[in-house]
Short mmCIF file of C-alpha atoms in Angstrom, two decimals:
data_model
loop_
_atom_site.label_atom_id
_atom_site.label_comp_id
_atom_site.label_asym_id
_atom_site.label_seq_id
_atom_site.Cartn_x
_atom_site.Cartn_y
_atom_site.Cartn_z
CA UNK H 1036 -12.31 -17.55 -53.21
CA UNK H 1037 -14.08 -17.76 -49.88
CA UNK H 1038 -14.25 -21.20 -48.33
CA UNK H 1039 -16.46 -22.66 -45.56
CA UNK H 1040 -16.69 -25.93 -43.62
CA UNK H 1041 -20.01 -26.66 -41.94
CA UNK H 1042 -20.65 -28.73 -38.81
CA UNK H 1043 -23.80 -30.51 -37.70
CA UNK H 1044 -25.14 -27.39 -35.98
CA UNK H 1045 -22.66 -24.68 -37.05
CA UNK H 1046 -22.65 -23.57 -40.66
CA UNK H 1047 -19.47 -21.52 -40.20
CA UNK H 1048 -17.44 -24.03 -38.23
CA UNK H 1049 -14.41 -22.95 -40.31
CA UNK H 1050 -14.45 -20.04 -42.78
CA UNK H 1051 -11.82 -18.45 -45.00
CA UNK H 1052 -12.50 -14.82 -45.98
CA UNK H 1053 -10.16 -14.71 -48.98
CA UNK H 1054 -10.96 -11.12 -49.87
CA UNK H 1055 -9.65 -9.86 -46.53
CA UNK H 1056 -7.10 -12.65 -45.86
CA UNK H 1057 -8.88 -13.70 -42.68
CA UNK H 1058 -9.85 -16.99 -41.06
CA UNK H 1059 -12.90 -17.37 -38.87
CA UNK H 1060 -13.96 -20.19 -36.56
CA UNK H 1061 -17.68 -20.25 -35.74
CA UNK H 1062 -18.13 -16.85 -37.38
CA UNK H 1063 -19.20 -15.81 -40.89
CA UNK H 1064 -17.34 -12.51 -40.89
CA UNK H 1065 -13.91 -12.69 -39.20
CA UNK H 1066 -12.63 -9.28 -38.10
CA UNK H 1067 -8.95 -10.14 -37.64
CA UNK H 1068 -6.42 -12.53 -39.16
CA UNK H 1069 -7.80 -15.27 -36.89
CA UNK H 1070 -11.20 -14.68 -35.33
CA UNK H 1071 -12.52 -17.36 -32.96
CA UNK H 1072 -16.07 -17.11 -31.69
CA UNK H 1073 -15.64 -19.34 -28.64
CA UNK H 1074 -12.94 -20.73 -26.39
CA UNK H 1075 -9.38 -21.76 -27.31
CA UNK H 1076 -7.55 -24.59 -25.51
CA UNK H 1077 -3.79 -24.09 -25.12
CA UNK H 1078 -1.57 -26.77 -23.60
CA UNK H 1079 1.35 -24.55 -22.58
CA UNK H 1080 1.96 -21.07 -23.99
CA UNK H 1081 0.75 -18.23 -26.17
CA UNK H 1082 3.90 -16.80 -27.78
CA UNK H 1083 4.44 -13.37 -29.32
CA UNK H 1084 5.44 -13.83 -32.96
CA UNK H 1085 8.99 -12.66 -33.64
CA UNK H 1086 9.61 -12.23 -29.91
CA UNK H 1087 9.59 -15.79 -28.65
CA UNK H 1088 10.91 -14.99 -25.16
CA UNK H 1089 7.77 -12.93 -24.41
CA UNK H 1090 4.72 -15.12 -23.83
CA UNK H 1091 1.80 -16.13 -21.61
CA UNK H 1092 2.32 -19.56 -20.09
CA UNK H 1093 0.25 -22.08 -18.16
CA UNK H 1094 3.02 -23.90 -16.21
CA UNK H 1095 0.63 -26.09 -14.20
CA UNK H 1096 -3.03 -26.41 -13.35
CA UNK H 1097 -4.58 -23.22 -11.95
CA UNK H 1098 -1.45 -21.11 -12.65
CA UNK H 1099 -0.91 -18.32 -15.18
CA UNK H 1100 2.55 -16.91 -15.82
CA UNK H 1101 3.55 -13.83 -17.87
CA UNK H 1102 7.10 -13.85 -19.24
CA UNK H 1103 8.93 -10.83 -20.71
CA UNK H 1104 12.40 -10.98 -22.25
CA UNK H 1105 12.83 -14.56 -21.09
CA UNK H 1106 11.99 -13.98 -17.40
CA UNK H 1107 8.83 -14.39 -15.37
CA UNK H 1108 7.32 -10.98 -14.49
CA UNK H 1109 3.83 -11.82 -13.22
CA UNK H 1110 2.18 -14.95 -11.82
CA UNK H 1111 -1.38 -15.66 -10.67
CA UNK H 1112 -1.75 -18.91 -8.77
CA UNK H 1113 -4.45 -20.90 -6.99
CA UNK H 1114 -3.18 -19.86 -3.53
CA UNK H 1115 -4.80 -16.43 -3.93
CA UNK H 1116 -1.46 -14.82 -4.78
CA UNK H 1117 -0.60 -12.35 -7.53
CA UNK H 1118 3.20 -12.07 -7.68
CA UNK H 1119 5.16 -9.41 -9.57
CA UNK H 1120 8.79 -10.33 -10.18
CA UNK H 1121 11.99 -8.63 -11.30
CA UNK H 1122 15.65 -9.45 -10.82
CA UNK H 1123 16.48 -6.08 -9.19
CA UNK H 1124 13.37 -3.95 -8.54
CA UNK H 1125 9.82 -5.28 -8.66
CA UNK H 1126 7.29 -2.59 -9.59
CA UNK H 1127 3.51 -2.41 -9.68
CA UNK H 1128 2.25 0.76 -11.36
CA UNK H 1129 -1.29 2.15 -11.25
CA UNK H 1130 -1.65 5.03 -13.69
CA UNK H 1131 -4.35 7.63 -14.29
CA UNK H 1132 -3.91 8.99 -17.84
CA UNK H 1133 -5.56 12.39 -17.13
CA UNK H 1134 -2.88 15.01 -16.33
CA UNK H 1135 -4.92 17.39 -14.16
CA UNK H 1136 -5.51 18.33 -10.54
CA UNK H 1137 -7.55 16.15 -8.16
CA UNK H 1138 -6.97 12.99 -10.20
CA UNK H 1139 -6.84 9.71 -8.27
CA UNK H 1140 -4.95 6.43 -8.51
CA UNK H 1141 -6.49 3.93 -6.12
CA UNK H 1142 -5.91 0.47 -4.74
CA UNK H 1143 -9.34 -0.74 -3.64
CA UNK H 1144 -9.71 -3.64 -1.18
CA UNK H 1145 -12.99 -5.49 -0.63
CA UNK H 1146 -12.49 -7.89 2.31
CA UNK H 1147 -15.93 -9.53 2.33
CA UNK H 1148 -17.76 -9.65 -0.98
CA UNK H 1149 -17.85 -6.82 -3.51
CA UNK H 1150 -18.15 -3.83 -1.14
CA UNK H 1151 -14.96 -1.82 -0.65
CA UNK H 1152 -13.50 -1.72 2.85
CA UNK H 1153 -10.20 0.15 2.45
CA UNK H 1154 -8.95 2.43 -0.34
CA UNK H 1155 -5.33 3.57 -0.74
CA UNK H 1156 -5.30 6.75 -2.83
CA UNK H 1157 -2.70 8.93 -4.51
CA UNK H 1158 -4.27 12.30 -5.42
CA UNK H 1159 -2.73 14.93 -7.73
CA UNK H 1160 -2.48 18.41 -6.18
CA UNK H 1161 -1.35 20.00 -9.47
CA UNK H 1162 -1.57 19.48 -13.22
CA UNK H 1163 1.05 16.81 -13.98
CA UNK H 1164 1.31 17.85 -17.64
CA UNK H 1165 3.86 20.50 -16.58
CA UNK H 1166 7.14 19.02 -15.39
CA UNK H 1167 7.71 21.55 -12.59
CA UNK H 1168 4.19 21.12 -11.19
CA UNK H 1169 4.00 17.47 -10.21
CA UNK H 1170 2.81 17.38 -6.63
CA UNK H 1171 0.57 14.80 -4.99
CA UNK H 1172 -0.57 13.50 -1.62
CA UNK H 1173 -1.45 10.09 -0.23
CA UNK H 1174 -4.39 9.06 1.89
CA UNK H 1175 -6.06 5.99 3.36
CA UNK H 1176 -9.87 5.86 3.37
CA UNK H 1177 -11.60 3.27 5.57
CA UNK H 1178 -15.28 2.33 5.66
CA UNK H 1179 -17.12 2.40 8.99
CA UNK H 1180 -20.85 1.67 9.27
CA UNK H 1181 -21.16 1.90 5.49
CA UNK H 1182 -19.43 5.28 5.07
CA UNK H 1183 -15.89 6.02 3.89
CA UNK H 1184 -13.74 8.57 5.74
CA UNK H 1185 -10.07 9.51 5.48
CA UNK H 1186 -8.18 7.95 8.39
CA UNK H 1187 -4.63 8.80 7.31
CA UNK H 1188 -3.38 11.67 5.14
CA UNK H 1189 0.20 12.45 4.09
CA UNK H 1190 0.55 15.74 2.23
CA UNK H 1191 3.21 16.73 -0.30
CA UNK H 1192 5.38 18.27 2.44
CA UNK H 1193 5.47 15.02 4.41
CA UNK H 1194 3.00 16.18 7.07
CA UNK H 1195 0.98 13.30 8.51
CA UNK H 1196 -2.57 13.58 9.85
CA UNK H 1197 -4.52 10.77 11.47
CA UNK H 1198 -8.29 11.22 11.45
CA UNK H 1199 -8.62 14.15 9.03
CA UNK H 1200 -7.78 15.38 5.53
CA UNK H 1201 -6.32 18.63 6.93
CA UNK H 1202 -2.55 18.83 7.43
CA UNK H 1203 -0.04 21.36 8.74
CA UNK H 1204 2.16 19.60 11.31
CA UNK H 1205 4.58 16.74 10.91
CA UNK H 1206 2.17 14.63 12.97
CA UNK H 1207 -1.41 15.55 13.87
CA UNK H 1208 -4.03 13.33 15.49
CA UNK H 1209 -7.66 14.44 15.17
CA UNK H 1210 -10.66 12.93 16.98
CA UNK H 1211 -13.77 14.93 17.77
CA UNK H 1212 -14.34 12.72 20.81
CA UNK H 1213 -10.86 13.51 22.15
CA UNK H 1214 -7.60 12.44 20.52
CA UNK H 1215 -5.45 9.84 22.28
CA UNK H 1216 -1.88 8.99 21.29
CA UNK H 1217 -0.74 5.79 22.98
CA UNK H 1218 2.79 4.44 23.46
CA UNK H 1219 3.08 1.13 25.28
CA UNK H 1220 5.85 -1.42 25.70
CA UNK H 1221 3.30 -4.12 26.57
CA UNK H 1222 5.94 -5.29 29.07
CA UNK H 1223 6.01 -4.56 32.80
CA UNK H 1224 9.69 -3.59 33.10
CA UNK H 1225 10.37 -1.69 29.84
CA UNK H 1226 10.47 2.06 29.18
CA UNK H 1227 8.35 4.02 26.66
CA UNK H 1228 9.69 7.41 25.56
CA UNK H 1229 9.12 10.50 23.46
CA UNK H 1230 12.49 12.06 22.51
CA UNK H 1231 12.88 15.75 21.63
CA UNK H 1232 16.37 16.83 20.55
CA UNK H 1233 18.52 18.86 18.15
CA UNK H 1234 20.46 16.02 16.57
CA UNK H 1235 20.07 13.62 13.70
CA UNK H 1236 17.71 10.64 13.84
CA UNK H 1237 18.89 8.30 16.57
CA UNK H 1238 20.82 10.98 18.48
CA UNK H 1239 20.84 10.82 22.30
CA UNK H 1240 22.36 14.28 22.93
CA UNK H 1241 21.24 17.87 23.44
CA UNK H 1242 17.57 17.50 24.20
CA UNK H 1243 15.02 15.98 26.51
CA UNK H 1244 12.42 13.27 26.80
CA UNK H 1245 9.15 12.23 28.39
CA UNK H 1246 9.47 8.67 29.65
CA UNK H 1247 7.47 6.10 31.52
CA UNK H 1248 9.89 3.74 33.31
CA UNK H 1249 8.21 0.38 33.89
CA UNK H 1250 11.04 -0.96 36.06
CA UNK H 1251 10.91 2.02 38.48
CA UNK H 1252 7.14 2.59 38.09
CA UNK H 1253 7.44 6.32 37.47
CA UNK H 1254 6.96 9.07 34.89
CA UNK H 1255 10.12 11.02 34.05
CA UNK H 1256 10.97 14.33 32.44
CA UNK H 1257 14.57 14.43 31.23
CA UNK H 1258 16.81 17.19 29.86
CA UNK H 1259 20.49 17.79 29.21
CA UNK H 1260 23.40 17.33 26.85
CA UNK H 1261 22.51 13.68 27.31
CA UNK H 1262 18.81 13.79 26.60
CA UNK H 1263 17.93 11.00 29.06
CA UNK H 1264 19.39 12.88 32.07
CA UNK H 1265 16.52 12.89 34.55
CA UNK H 1266 15.22 16.25 35.80
CA UNK H 1267 11.86 15.28 37.34
CA UNK H 1268 9.96 12.13 38.23
CA UNK H 1269 6.45 11.32 39.43
CA UNK H 1270 6.01 7.98 41.16
CA UNK H 1271 3.14 5.79 40.06
CA UNK H 1272 1.76 4.53 43.39
CA UNK H 1273 1.64 7.63 45.59
CA UNK H 1274 2.20 10.24 42.84
CA UNK H 1275 5.08 11.90 44.72
CA UNK H 1276 7.15 14.43 42.75
CA UNK H 1277 10.94 14.50 42.86
CA UNK H 1278 13.06 17.20 41.22
CA UNK H 1279 16.82 16.90 40.62
CA UNK H 1280 17.12 13.57 42.41
CA UNK H 1281 18.84 11.45 39.78
CA UNK H 1282 17.76 8.28 38.09
CA UNK H 1283 17.66 5.82 41.00
CA UNK H 1284 15.89 7.70 43.79
CA UNK H 1285 12.13 7.84 44.40
CA UNK H 1286 10.80 10.83 46.43
CA UNK H 1287 9.61 9.99 49.94
CA UNK H 1288 7.25 12.99 50.34
CA UNK H 1289 4.71 14.66 48.04
CA UNK H 1290 7.35 17.13 46.73
CA UNK H 1291 11.07 16.59 47.18
CA UNK H 1292 13.75 18.82 45.67
CA UNK H 1293 17.48 18.07 45.72
#
Protein backbone atom coordinates (compact mmCIF):
# COMPACT_ATOMS: atom_id res chain seq x y z
CA UNK A 1 0.00 0.00 0.00
CA UNK A 2 1.38 3.38 -0.97
CA UNK A 3 1.70 5.89 1.83
CA UNK A 4 2.13 9.69 1.82
CA UNK A 5 2.75 12.43 4.40
CA UNK A 6 1.82 15.95 3.39
CA UNK A 7 3.34 19.23 4.59
CA UNK A 8 1.86 22.71 4.63
CA UNK A 9 3.02 23.40 1.07
CA UNK A 10 4.32 20.01 -0.10
CA UNK A 11 1.83 17.23 -0.68
CA UNK A 12 4.58 14.62 -1.13
CA UNK A 13 6.78 15.60 1.80
CA UNK A 14 7.31 11.86 2.42
CA UNK A 15 6.04 9.12 0.10
CA UNK A 16 6.32 5.33 0.11
CA UNK A 17 5.95 3.66 -3.30
CA UNK A 18 5.13 0.18 -2.02
CA UNK A 19 4.75 -1.35 -5.47
CA UNK A 20 8.36 -0.56 -6.37
CA UNK A 21 9.83 -0.65 -2.83
CA UNK A 22 10.92 2.98 -3.04
CA UNK A 23 10.83 5.99 -0.74
CA UNK A 24 10.53 9.54 -2.01
CA UNK A 25 11.02 12.85 -0.24
CA UNK A 26 9.34 15.82 -1.94
CA UNK A 27 8.55 13.67 -4.98
CA UNK A 28 5.46 11.68 -5.99
CA UNK A 29 7.32 9.12 -8.09
CA UNK A 30 10.68 8.07 -6.57
CA UNK A 31 13.03 6.56 -9.15
CA UNK A 32 15.46 4.82 -6.79
CA UNK A 33 15.35 3.17 -3.36
CA UNK A 34 15.63 6.64 -1.81
CA UNK A 35 14.84 9.61 -4.02
CA UNK A 36 15.25 13.09 -2.50
CA UNK A 37 14.07 16.10 -4.46
CA UNK A 38 16.17 18.69 -2.63
CA UNK A 39 19.24 18.96 -0.43
CA UNK A 40 20.51 16.48 2.18
CA UNK A 41 22.39 17.60 5.31
CA UNK A 42 25.10 15.21 6.51
CA UNK A 43 27.04 15.85 9.72
CA UNK A 44 30.10 13.71 8.95
CA UNK A 45 30.16 10.98 6.29
CA UNK A 46 28.37 9.21 3.46
CA UNK A 47 29.40 5.55 3.79
CA UNK A 48 29.31 2.81 1.16
CA UNK A 49 27.07 0.01 2.42
CA UNK A 50 28.99 -3.21 3.04
CA UNK A 51 32.29 -1.38 2.53
CA UNK A 52 32.47 0.89 5.54
CA UNK A 53 36.10 1.96 5.04
CA UNK A 54 35.18 3.64 1.72
CA UNK A 55 33.26 6.87 2.23
CA UNK A 56 32.93 10.61 1.57
CA UNK A 57 33.66 12.65 4.68
CA UNK A 58 33.30 16.26 5.77
CA UNK A 59 36.08 16.46 8.41
CA UNK A 60 35.66 20.19 9.06
CA UNK A 61 33.98 23.24 7.61
CA UNK A 62 34.79 23.84 3.93
CA UNK A 63 36.64 20.50 3.54
CA UNK A 64 35.65 17.39 1.58
CA UNK A 65 37.61 14.16 1.96
CA UNK A 66 37.34 10.94 -0.10
CA UNK A 67 38.48 7.77 1.66
CA UNK A 68 39.15 4.41 -0.03
CA UNK A 69 40.09 1.23 1.82
CA UNK A 70 40.46 3.15 5.06
CA UNK A 71 42.86 5.83 3.77
CA UNK A 72 42.36 9.36 2.49
CA UNK A 73 42.84 9.51 -1.31
CA UNK A 74 41.47 12.93 -2.27
CA UNK A 75 40.83 16.17 -0.39
CA UNK A 76 39.36 19.50 -1.48
CA UNK A 77 39.87 22.30 1.02
CA UNK A 78 39.12 26.00 1.39
CA UNK A 79 42.75 26.98 0.65
CA UNK A 80 42.20 26.38 -3.08
CA UNK A 81 43.96 23.01 -2.91
CA UNK A 82 42.94 19.67 -4.42
CA UNK A 83 45.22 17.00 -2.94
CA UNK A 84 45.58 13.43 -4.22
CA UNK A 85 47.15 11.06 -1.70
CA UNK A 86 48.64 7.57 -1.66
CA UNK A 87 51.08 5.85 0.66
CA UNK A 88 53.55 4.98 -2.14
CA UNK A 89 52.59 6.55 -5.50
CA UNK A 90 50.03 9.32 -5.89
CA UNK A 91 48.35 9.26 -9.31
CA UNK A 92 45.99 11.58 -11.15
CA UNK A 93 44.63 10.02 -14.34
CA UNK A 94 42.83 11.82 -17.18
CA UNK A 95 41.39 9.30 -19.63
CA UNK A 96 39.84 9.60 -23.07
CA UNK A 97 37.71 6.48 -23.69
CA UNK A 98 37.97 6.62 -27.52
CA UNK A 99 40.80 4.34 -28.74
CA UNK A 100 41.70 6.09 -32.00
CA UNK A 101 44.28 8.41 -33.50
CA UNK A 102 44.36 12.15 -32.75
CA UNK A 103 42.48 11.76 -29.45
CA UNK A 104 43.31 14.25 -26.70
CA UNK A 105 43.58 14.20 -22.91
CA UNK A 106 43.91 17.76 -21.65
CA UNK A 107 44.56 19.68 -18.48
CA UNK A 108 43.02 23.11 -19.06
CA UNK A 109 44.03 26.12 -16.92
CA UNK A 110 42.02 29.34 -16.81
CA UNK A 111 44.03 31.89 -14.79
CA UNK A 112 41.58 34.80 -14.88
CA UNK A 113 37.92 33.91 -15.23
CA UNK A 114 36.56 31.19 -17.49
CA UNK A 115 38.82 31.68 -20.55
CA UNK A 116 41.59 29.12 -20.96
CA UNK A 117 45.16 30.38 -20.78
CA UNK A 118 47.30 27.22 -20.91
CA UNK A 119 46.45 23.68 -22.06
CA UNK A 120 48.61 20.62 -21.41
CA UNK A 121 47.74 17.96 -23.98
CA UNK A 122 48.55 14.30 -24.57
CA UNK A 123 47.61 13.36 -28.16
CA UNK A 124 47.39 9.80 -29.55
CA UNK A 125 49.47 9.21 -32.69
CA UNK A 126 48.02 5.72 -33.23
CA UNK A 127 44.93 3.67 -32.45
CA UNK A 128 45.38 2.57 -28.83
CA UNK A 129 43.00 -0.38 -29.23
CA UNK A 130 45.94 -2.43 -30.55
CA UNK A 131 48.54 -3.19 -27.91
CA UNK A 132 51.56 -2.79 -30.20
CA UNK A 133 50.37 0.57 -31.55
CA UNK A 134 50.19 2.81 -28.51
CA UNK A 135 52.16 5.92 -29.36
CA UNK A 136 51.46 9.49 -28.25
CA UNK A 137 53.03 12.92 -27.99
CA UNK A 138 52.81 15.78 -25.51
CA UNK A 139 52.38 19.46 -26.15
CA UNK A 140 51.80 22.74 -24.34
CA UNK A 141 49.43 25.27 -25.93
CA UNK A 142 49.47 28.86 -24.65
CA UNK A 143 47.07 31.69 -25.48
CA UNK A 144 48.48 35.00 -26.73
CA UNK A 145 46.23 37.89 -27.79
CA UNK A 146 43.23 35.56 -27.72
CA UNK A 147 44.71 32.80 -29.89
CA UNK A 148 46.16 29.44 -28.83
CA UNK A 149 49.44 28.20 -30.33
CA UNK A 150 51.70 25.27 -29.50
CA UNK A 151 54.73 26.56 -27.58
CA UNK A 152 56.29 23.21 -26.63
CA UNK A 153 56.03 19.83 -28.37
CA UNK A 154 57.61 16.52 -27.34
CA UNK A 155 57.12 13.75 -29.90
CA UNK A 156 57.06 10.00 -29.31
CA UNK A 157 60.81 9.73 -29.99
CA UNK A 158 61.65 12.27 -27.29
CA UNK A 159 62.40 15.10 -29.73
CA UNK A 160 61.62 18.51 -28.24
CA UNK A 161 60.52 21.56 -30.22
CA UNK A 162 59.93 25.01 -28.79
CA UNK A 163 57.69 27.26 -30.87
CA UNK A 164 56.29 24.72 -33.35
CA UNK A 165 54.42 21.42 -33.67
CA UNK A 166 57.08 20.05 -36.06
CA UNK A 167 59.82 17.84 -34.61
CA UNK A 168 62.91 16.03 -35.86
CA UNK A 169 65.83 16.98 -33.61
CA UNK A 170 66.40 16.32 -29.93
CA UNK A 171 66.02 20.06 -29.37
CA UNK A 172 64.69 22.58 -31.90
CA UNK A 173 63.83 26.24 -31.28
CA UNK A 174 61.59 27.93 -33.85
CA UNK A 175 60.79 31.65 -34.06
CA UNK A 176 59.90 33.36 -37.32
CA UNK A 177 61.38 36.59 -35.95
CA UNK A 178 64.70 34.87 -35.24
CA UNK A 179 65.25 32.15 -32.65
CA UNK A 180 67.34 32.95 -29.57
CA UNK A 181 68.61 30.34 -27.11
CA UNK A 182 69.89 31.99 -23.94
CA UNK A 183 72.14 30.57 -21.22
CA UNK A 184 72.98 32.90 -18.35
CA UNK A 185 74.46 32.41 -14.90
CA UNK A 186 72.96 35.73 -13.74
CA UNK A 187 76.22 36.10 -11.80
CA UNK A 188 79.25 38.16 -12.82
CA UNK A 189 81.95 35.57 -12.07
CA UNK A 190 80.31 32.26 -13.09
CA UNK A 191 80.69 30.24 -16.30
CA UNK A 192 77.90 29.19 -18.71
CA UNK A 193 78.63 26.23 -20.99
CA UNK A 194 77.36 23.99 -23.76
CA UNK A 195 79.04 20.56 -23.53
CA UNK A 196 79.41 18.24 -26.53
CA UNK A 197 80.98 14.84 -25.80
CA UNK A 198 80.92 11.08 -26.37
CA UNK A 199 80.31 9.96 -22.80
CA UNK A 200 77.38 9.35 -20.54
CA UNK A 201 75.39 12.18 -18.97
CA UNK A 202 77.67 14.13 -16.66
CA UNK A 203 80.88 13.01 -18.39
CA UNK A 204 83.76 15.52 -18.66
CA UNK A 205 85.92 13.53 -21.11
CA UNK A 206 86.40 13.12 -24.86
CA UNK A 207 84.63 16.14 -26.26
CA UNK A 208 84.48 19.89 -26.31
CA UNK A 209 82.51 22.87 -25.10
CA UNK A 210 81.47 26.44 -25.83
CA UNK A 211 81.86 28.49 -22.66
CA UNK A 212 81.49 32.04 -21.48
CA UNK A 213 83.82 32.59 -18.51
CA UNK A 214 82.50 35.42 -16.35
CA UNK A 215 85.60 35.53 -14.12
CA UNK A 216 88.00 35.96 -17.10
CA UNK A 217 85.50 37.91 -19.24
CA UNK A 218 86.03 35.80 -22.35
CA UNK A 219 84.37 33.33 -24.72
CA UNK A 220 86.10 29.94 -24.94
CA UNK A 221 86.13 27.01 -27.32
CA UNK A 222 87.44 23.86 -25.66
CA UNK A 223 88.39 20.40 -26.95
CA UNK A 224 90.29 17.35 -25.76
CA UNK A 225 90.20 14.13 -23.79
CA UNK A 226 89.20 16.49 -21.00
CA UNK A 227 86.41 18.40 -22.68
CA UNK A 228 87.13 21.68 -20.87
CA UNK A 229 90.71 21.91 -22.22
CA UNK A 230 90.83 25.36 -23.79
CA UNK A 231 91.70 25.63 -27.49
CA UNK A 232 90.59 29.20 -28.30
CA UNK A 233 89.41 32.29 -26.46
CA UNK A 234 87.98 35.67 -27.45
CA UNK A 235 88.30 38.43 -24.88
CA UNK A 236 85.22 40.47 -24.10
CA UNK A 237 86.62 44.02 -23.96
CA UNK A 238 88.89 44.24 -27.01
CA UNK A 239 87.72 41.05 -28.77
CA UNK A 240 91.27 39.71 -29.16
CA UNK A 241 91.61 36.07 -30.26
CA UNK A 242 94.03 33.66 -28.63
CA UNK A 243 94.69 30.13 -29.90
CA UNK A 244 96.48 27.43 -27.88
CA UNK A 245 97.30 29.74 -24.99
CA UNK A 246 95.91 27.80 -22.04
CA UNK A 247 93.28 28.71 -19.54
CA UNK A 248 94.88 31.65 -17.72
CA UNK A 249 96.32 33.83 -20.49
CA UNK A 250 94.49 36.60 -22.37
CA UNK A 251 95.86 37.54 -25.84
CA UNK A 252 97.61 40.91 -26.02
CA UNK A 253 97.10 41.48 -29.78
CA UNK A 254 94.16 40.97 -32.15
CA UNK A 255 95.33 37.40 -33.01
CA UNK A 256 97.84 35.51 -30.91
CA UNK A 257 98.83 31.88 -31.52
CA UNK A 258 101.00 29.81 -29.19
